[in-house]
C-alpha cells in the first residue's frame, strides 16, 4: 500500500488566479495520476505524471491549463491555471506500481472552489 | 470513451437491510473495479473482478461480473452504518490503459 498526502486540502480562489496542488507519497511509485471529480460527476483522469518527462494528458485537458511536474518518484504537482468557476472541483492524485489495471491508491483530494 | 452507468444514484436504507448496486455499460471491459469513497477522502479499492461470471465476496459484500463483462453488481447483506459512502465502479478498457469511472451510488445506512 501507499500513504498519500495532498496540500492544500481545500482552497477558495479568485477567478483568473492559479493554484498549485502538491501530492506526496511515502514510498517510491512507478505511476502517478491526477483526476478531477466534479460535483455529481464521476472521476475523470486529467493526466499521467511521468517522472523526468512531460505529463501525458487525456483528451480535453491541455498542459497550458493543467501544468504538471514530477521531479522524483514520490512527489508531483498539478497547477490549475487561470481559474474560472467551472474549475471548482475535487482534485485527486493517485499512485500505482504499474498500469491503470493495477491497484491504485488515492490521496484524500483537494477541494477547490473558484469564485 | 466507454461509459458506465450506475444505479441507483442515491440509496437510503435502515441498518440490517440488504441492497444491490448496479454498474452497466454497452462496452466490454477487461476487468472492473469497485471503490468506496467517504467524505473528504479518496476512493479506496474494494475489489477487482476479471473473469466473466466471476463472483467475489468481501465479508458482507458480494461482487459479480457479468458473463459478457459489460456489467457488474455489488450486493451488501445486512447493511451497517459503517457501509455509508459513495460506491464507484471503474472499468478497465481492453487496452489496459484507460480506467473509466461511473458517477457512483451514494449509500446512507441509518441506525
Tab-separated table of C-alpha atoms in Angstrom:
chain	number	residue	atom	x	y	z
A	1	UNK	CA	0.000	0.000	0.000
A	2	UNK	CA	0.960	3.664	-0.099
A	3	UNK	CA	0.168	6.655	2.087
A	4	UNK	CA	-0.579	9.750	0.052
A	5	UNK	CA	-0.937	13.315	1.266
A	6	UNK	CA	-2.177	16.312	-0.667
A	7	UNK	CA	-1.760	20.006	0.012
A	8	UNK	CA	-3.814	22.065	0.336
A	9	UNK	CA	-6.808	20.028	1.465
A	10	UNK	CA	-9.096	22.803	0.323
A	11	UNK	CA	-8.911	26.334	-1.027
A	12	UNK	CA	-11.112	29.148	-2.212
A	13	UNK	CA	-9.611	31.121	-5.069
A	14	UNK	CA	-10.469	34.110	-7.193
A	15	UNK	CA	-11.185	33.873	-10.889
A	16	UNK	CA	-8.091	34.333	-13.050
A	17	UNK	CA	-5.587	33.137	-10.450
A	18	UNK	CA	-3.662	29.851	-10.349
A	19	UNK	CA	-3.333	27.179	-7.666
A	20	UNK	CA	-0.665	24.512	-7.330
A	21	UNK	CA	-1.640	21.261	-5.621
A	22	UNK	CA	1.037	19.002	-4.163
A	23	UNK	CA	0.950	15.230	-3.898
A	24	UNK	CA	3.449	13.420	-1.675
A	25	UNK	CA	3.789	9.621	-1.369
A	26	UNK	CA	5.540	7.811	1.452
A	27	UNK	CA	7.326	5.421	-0.925
A	28	UNK	CA	8.642	5.392	-4.466
A	29	UNK	CA	5.954	4.584	-7.015
A	30	UNK	CA	6.069	3.970	-10.724
A	31	UNK	CA	2.867	5.704	-11.729
A	32	UNK	CA	1.208	8.894	-10.528
A	33	UNK	CA	-2.083	10.147	-11.894
A	34	UNK	CA	-4.214	13.263	-11.473
A	35	UNK	CA	-8.025	13.087	-11.501
A	36	UNK	CA	-10.836	15.602	-11.277
A	37	UNK	CA	-14.123	14.821	-9.502
A	38	UNK	CA	-16.737	17.447	-10.244
A	39	UNK	CA	-19.922	17.656	-8.145
A	40	UNK	CA	-22.293	14.877	-9.160
A	41	UNK	CA	-19.849	13.588	-11.743
A	42	UNK	CA	-17.521	10.643	-11.960
A	43	UNK	CA	-13.758	10.783	-11.607
A	44	UNK	CA	-12.086	11.933	-14.808
A	45	UNK	CA	-8.424	11.287	-15.500
A	46	UNK	CA	-6.591	14.521	-16.292
A	47	UNK	CA	-3.117	13.180	-16.952
A	48	UNK	CA	-0.403	10.710	-16.063
A	49	UNK	CA	2.562	12.373	-14.371
A	50	UNK	CA	5.783	10.980	-15.807
A	51	UNK	CA	8.986	11.229	-13.830
A	52	UNK	CA	11.585	13.239	-15.685
A	53	UNK	CA	9.452	13.949	-18.739
A	54	UNK	CA	6.303	15.739	-19.809
A	55	UNK	CA	2.965	14.500	-18.495
A	56	UNK	CA	0.609	12.542	-20.740
A	57	UNK	CA	-2.726	14.352	-20.978
A	58	UNK	CA	-6.149	12.877	-21.656
A	59	UNK	CA	-8.464	14.216	-24.292
A	60	UNK	CA	-9.910	17.553	-23.227
A	61	UNK	CA	-7.035	18.510	-20.945
A	62	UNK	CA	-4.023	20.584	-22.008
A	63	UNK	CA	-0.684	21.421	-20.484
A	64	UNK	CA	-1.243	25.184	-20.554
A	65	UNK	CA	-4.293	24.822	-18.310
A	66	UNK	CA	-3.030	21.990	-16.094
A	67	UNK	CA	0.775	22.021	-15.981
A	68	UNK	CA	2.158	19.041	-14.066
A	69	UNK	CA	5.551	18.392	-12.583
A	70	UNK	CA	7.060	15.178	-11.289
A	71	UNK	CA	10.639	15.754	-10.202
A	72	UNK	CA	11.058	12.366	-8.492
A	73	UNK	CA	9.282	9.079	-7.716
A	74	UNK	CA	7.477	10.340	-4.602
A	75	UNK	CA	6.232	13.817	-5.494
A	76	UNK	CA	4.100	15.573	-8.092
A	77	UNK	CA	2.308	18.886	-8.506
A	78	UNK	CA	-0.729	19.894	-10.520
A	79	UNK	CA	-1.374	23.554	-11.270
A	80	UNK	CA	-4.820	24.781	-12.202
A	81	UNK	CA	-4.127	27.912	-14.249
A	82	UNK	CA	-6.244	30.968	-14.967
A	83	UNK	CA	-9.091	29.524	-12.942
A	84	UNK	CA	-12.779	30.001	-13.621
A	85	UNK	CA	-15.790	28.828	-11.564
A	86	UNK	CA	-16.027	25.794	-13.866
A	87	UNK	CA	-12.745	24.568	-12.364
A	88	UNK	CA	-14.405	24.171	-8.964
A	89	UNK	CA	-13.918	20.511	-8.203
A	90	UNK	CA	-12.094	17.954	-6.112
A	91	UNK	CA	-8.646	17.169	-7.497
A	92	UNK	CA	-7.201	13.781	-6.573
A	93	UNK	CA	-3.837	12.245	-7.145
A	94	UNK	CA	-3.438	8.510	-7.273
A	95	UNK	CA	-0.426	6.234	-7.419
A	96	UNK	CA	0.314	2.754	-8.602
A	97	UNK	CA	3.150	0.430	-9.361
A	98	UNK	CA	2.116	-0.484	-12.861
A	99	UNK	CA	-0.568	0.291	-15.358
A	100	UNK	CA	-4.050	1.524	-14.568
A	101	UNK	CA	-5.155	-2.088	-14.343
A	102	UNK	CA	-3.136	-2.485	-11.192
A	103	UNK	CA	-4.276	-1.333	-7.791
A	104	UNK	CA	-4.323	2.413	-7.445
A	105	UNK	CA	-4.182	4.281	-4.176
A	106	UNK	CA	-5.841	7.666	-3.967
A	107	UNK	CA	-4.944	10.726	-1.971
A	108	UNK	CA	-7.587	12.486	0.137
A	109	UNK	CA	-8.183	15.117	-2.546
A	110	UNK	CA	-8.060	18.892	-2.739
A	111	UNK	CA	-11.422	20.653	-2.737
A	112	UNK	CA	-11.162	23.764	-4.897
A	113	UNK	CA	-13.786	26.487	-5.057
A	114	UNK	CA	-13.346	29.293	-7.583
A	115	UNK	CA	-15.352	32.462	-7.048
B	1	UNK	CA	-14.926	6.727	-24.021
B	2	UNK	CA	-16.589	3.667	-22.557
B	3	UNK	CA	-19.445	4.892	-20.373
B	4	UNK	CA	-20.525	3.243	-17.137
B	5	UNK	CA	-23.997	3.819	-15.727
B	6	UNK	CA	-24.554	3.213	-12.035
B	7	UNK	CA	-27.905	2.744	-10.377
B	8	UNK	CA	-29.434	3.762	-8.161
B	9	UNK	CA	-27.796	7.162	-7.848
B	10	UNK	CA	-28.896	7.518	-4.220
B	11	UNK	CA	-29.975	4.920	-1.682
B	12	UNK	CA	-31.083	5.411	1.901
B	13	UNK	CA	-31.823	2.302	3.954
B	14	UNK	CA	-32.146	1.109	7.531
B	15	UNK	CA	-29.463	-0.900	9.275
B	16	UNK	CA	-29.909	-4.613	8.658
B	17	UNK	CA	-31.451	-4.303	5.192
B	18	UNK	CA	-29.956	-5.791	2.050
B	19	UNK	CA	-29.200	-3.814	-1.103
B	20	UNK	CA	-27.812	-4.184	-4.597
B	21	UNK	CA	-25.991	-1.581	-6.653
B	22	UNK	CA	-25.610	-1.954	-10.409
B	23	UNK	CA	-22.957	-0.890	-12.880
B	24	UNK	CA	-23.852	-1.231	-16.556
B	25	UNK	CA	-22.242	-0.483	-19.878
B	26	UNK	CA	-22.683	-1.253	-23.551
B	27	UNK	CA	-18.927	-1.810	-23.776
B	28	UNK	CA	-16.830	-4.794	-22.839
B	29	UNK	CA	-14.167	-4.308	-20.173
B	30	UNK	CA	-11.121	-6.439	-19.491
B	31	UNK	CA	-11.799	-6.026	-15.768
B	32	UNK	CA	-13.874	-3.933	-13.430
B	33	UNK	CA	-13.084	-2.395	-10.075
B	34	UNK	CA	-15.281	-1.278	-7.199
B	35	UNK	CA	-14.256	1.554	-4.879
B	36	UNK	CA	-15.787	3.133	-1.778
B	37	UNK	CA	-15.246	6.802	-1.082
B	38	UNK	CA	-16.067	8.508	2.203
B	39	UNK	CA	-16.481	12.297	2.544
B	40	UNK	CA	-13.155	14.106	2.494
B	41	UNK	CA	-11.271	11.012	1.436
B	42	UNK	CA	-10.100	9.483	-1.802
B	43	UNK	CA	-11.644	6.299	-3.202
B	44	UNK	CA	-10.429	3.025	-1.706
B	45	UNK	CA	-10.309	-0.085	-3.864
B	46	UNK	CA	-12.632	-2.863	-2.652
B	47	UNK	CA	-12.250	-5.481	-5.342
B	48	UNK	CA	-11.226	-6.175	-8.934
B	49	UNK	CA	-13.214	-8.678	-10.999
B	50	UNK	CA	-11.592	-10.048	-14.122
B	51	UNK	CA	-13.389	-13.132	-15.429
B	52	UNK	CA	-16.899	-13.055	-16.909
B	53	UNK	CA	-19.332	-14.557	-14.398
B	54	UNK	CA	-16.855	-14.170	-11.550
B	55	UNK	CA	-18.212	-13.746	-8.027
B	56	UNK	CA	-16.092	-12.368	-5.205
B	57	UNK	CA	-17.036	-11.974	-1.580
B	58	UNK	CA	-15.626	-9.497	0.900
B	59	UNK	CA	-17.329	-10.167	4.248
B	60	UNK	CA	-20.921	-8.931	3.736
B	61	UNK	CA	-20.198	-7.585	0.244
B	62	UNK	CA	-20.682	-9.773	-2.832
B	63	UNK	CA	-19.413	-8.615	-6.227
B	64	UNK	CA	-20.373	-10.167	-9.536
B	65	UNK	CA	-19.009	-9.564	-13.023
B	66	UNK	CA	-21.453	-10.186	-15.853
B	67	UNK	CA	-20.853	-13.096	-18.205
B	68	UNK	CA	-20.295	-10.675	-21.106
B	69	UNK	CA	-18.036	-8.438	-18.991
B	70	UNK	CA	-20.275	-5.433	-19.640
B	71	UNK	CA	-21.853	-5.112	-16.224
B	72	UNK	CA	-21.333	-5.759	-12.553
B	73	UNK	CA	-23.270	-5.721	-9.321
B	74	UNK	CA	-22.477	-5.161	-5.674
B	75	UNK	CA	-24.733	-6.751	-3.085
B	76	UNK	CA	-24.500	-5.811	0.590
B	77	UNK	CA	-26.100	-8.083	3.171
B	78	UNK	CA	-27.324	-6.709	6.500
B	79	UNK	CA	-26.055	-3.193	5.850
B	80	UNK	CA	-24.438	-1.293	8.705
B	81	UNK	CA	-23.933	2.461	9.232
B	82	UNK	CA	-20.234	1.916	8.514
B	83	UNK	CA	-21.171	0.964	4.950
B	84	UNK	CA	-22.267	4.543	4.287
B	85	UNK	CA	-20.334	6.113	1.432
B	86	UNK	CA	-20.078	6.626	-2.302
B	87	UNK	CA	-19.635	3.383	-4.224
B	88	UNK	CA	-17.873	3.768	-7.558
B	89	UNK	CA	-17.346	1.239	-10.281
B	90	UNK	CA	-14.482	1.653	-12.729
B	91	UNK	CA	-13.997	-0.295	-15.917
B	92	UNK	CA	-10.606	-1.100	-17.342
B	93	UNK	CA	-10.563	-0.936	-21.127
B	94	UNK	CA	-9.265	-3.748	-23.248
B	95	UNK	CA	-6.142	-1.688	-23.903
B	96	UNK	CA	-5.386	-1.937	-20.212
B	97	UNK	CA	-4.710	1.756	-20.044
B	98	UNK	CA	-7.994	3.633	-19.660
B	99	UNK	CA	-9.893	3.482	-16.358
B	100	UNK	CA	-13.446	4.813	-16.729
B	101	UNK	CA	-15.438	5.627	-13.610
B	102	UNK	CA	-19.190	5.601	-13.161
B	103	UNK	CA	-20.865	8.501	-11.342
B	104	UNK	CA	-21.309	6.436	-8.232
B	105	UNK	CA	-24.074	5.342	-5.886
B	106	UNK	CA	-24.363	7.337	-2.689
B	107	UNK	CA	-25.425	4.995	0.115
B	108	UNK	CA	-26.724	6.100	3.516
B	109	UNK	CA	-27.363	3.483	6.181
B	110	UNK	CA	-29.162	4.772	9.235
B	111	UNK	CA	-29.229	3.015	12.645
